[in-house]
């Protein structure tokens, strides 16, 4: 087994939820990042874990083959493998890690187990080479909503997270109540542009609590109650729908921006990063950029392909760990824990 150096080639694999993804880095150059999204879950109104893992089984070898081919390398050129170990759906994680371990054994290369959230935390570094430490990162997706203070590749601190639903989950649940289908965040974002965010006053959970946590379950209930009281005969008219979208989106964005800005002020950090699928939200981007501009801060948001689940981000942080000499034993096991437990907090 040769040493992993600055010029080594790395294969990265991500299968924590419903995206099967593989990426290849040659040195620090990202040569490929193939993502296959399991769109069939839409018909069930959410990700069905058993079906997700079966789809990973079906597609993983061709996705890895495509990633290698697009990067113009073969498995014999690969010096190490990075794979998502946690958190995520157990069956999905098992497929990616088993596949990665099989390749590591067959080609006698080291393997590095990567935490999926660490992937999101450093995802903005893939493209934004001017991004420097320290920064505050808001990781906001369908599965996670958490705020971190990041001081280096080895040192980050969990400042707060959601106590119940993730922000993306709140978008999706509200979209479902509105009959917009799954996943609904992008549809709410689009409809909200023609709605009035002040038309309805929805709750801002934990907005003024002295911490960096959130709660979104009350908002979902408030939207359901609003629909029961104000929508006659189950028929929402077009403007009402746009207003509900705008007002509920504003409630989510308000609390996300408020706590992110407060964390930056509290820790005297002037660089903000937003990552995860909900970073695509136009209002969240606008509000954070406005807040940062007011204060002279910088904001970095990865492009969409690095915001949603992808292997490039796993490869990026996996490479940093390999360069620092970290390796995982082939006997490592997956972990499905929620956001609170598995993070180093220094
Ligand atoms: O990171 P991601 O692809 O998957 C995980 O959840 O890990 O994020 C998907 C989430 C979904 O909840 C989806 O509704 C939300 O991101 N989302 C959005 C937007 N685009 C995607 N939420 C609000 N506004 C958007 N434009
Ligand atoms: Zn994710």
Tab-separated table of N, CA and C in Angstrom, residues 1 75 78-81 103-111 330:
chain	number	residue	atom	x	y	z
A	1	UNK	N	0.855	-1.194	0.000
A	1	UNK	CA	0.000	0.000	0.000
A	1	UNK	C	0.893	1.247	0.000
A	75	UNK	N	-9.399	1.633	-11.954
A	75	UNK	CA	-9.240	1.316	-10.528
A	75	UNK	C	-7.766	1.127	-10.157
A	78	UNK	N	-6.224	4.236	-8.776
A	78	UNK	CA	-6.783	4.809	-7.538
A	78	UNK	C	-5.891	4.467	-6.341
A	79	UNK	N	-5.537	5.491	-5.547
A	79	UNK	CA	-4.649	5.291	-4.395
A	79	UNK	C	-5.401	5.142	-3.072
A	80	UNK	N	-6.668	5.592	-3.041
A	80	UNK	CA	-7.442	5.480	-1.793
A	80	UNK	C	-8.932	5.662	-2.100
A	81	UNK	N	-9.757	5.225	-1.161
A	81	UNK	CA	-11.214	5.343	-1.333
A	81	UNK	C	-11.801	6.051	-0.107
A	103	UNK	N	-13.806	-2.899	-2.866
A	103	UNK	CA	-12.802	-2.338	-3.790
A	103	UNK	C	-11.464	-2.143	-3.077
A	104	UNK	N	-11.517	-1.647	-1.829
A	104	UNK	CA	-10.269	-1.396	-1.080
A	104	UNK	C	-9.504	-2.696	-0.875
A	105	UNK	N	-10.245	-3.761	-0.612
A	105	UNK	CA	-9.633	-5.078	-0.389
A	105	UNK	C	-9.055	-5.620	-1.698
A	106	UNK	N	-9.854	-5.527	-2.759
A	106	UNK	CA	-9.436	-6.068	-4.065
A	106	UNK	C	-8.204	-5.324	-4.615
A	107	UNK	N	-8.182	-3.990	-4.446
A	107	UNK	CA	-7.085	-3.212	-5.038
A	107	UNK	C	-6.028	-2.803	-4.008
A	108	UNK	N	-6.202	-3.310	-2.788
A	108	UNK	CA	-5.214	-3.087	-1.726
A	108	UNK	C	-4.883	-1.603	-1.522
A	109	UNK	N	-5.939	-0.798	-1.379
A	109	UNK	CA	-5.754	0.634	-1.133
A	109	UNK	C	-6.415	1.017	0.194
A	110	UNK	N	-5.933	2.079	0.840
A	110	UNK	CA	-6.553	2.496	2.102
A	110	UNK	C	-7.954	3.058	1.906
A	111	UNK	N	-8.726	2.999	2.965
A	111	UNK	CA	-10.095	3.525	2.930
A	111	UNK	C	-10.249	4.551	4.055
A	330	UNK	N	-10.716	-1.663	7.804
A	330	UNK	CA	-11.767	-2.244	6.952
A	330	UNK	C	-12.941	-2.764	7.775
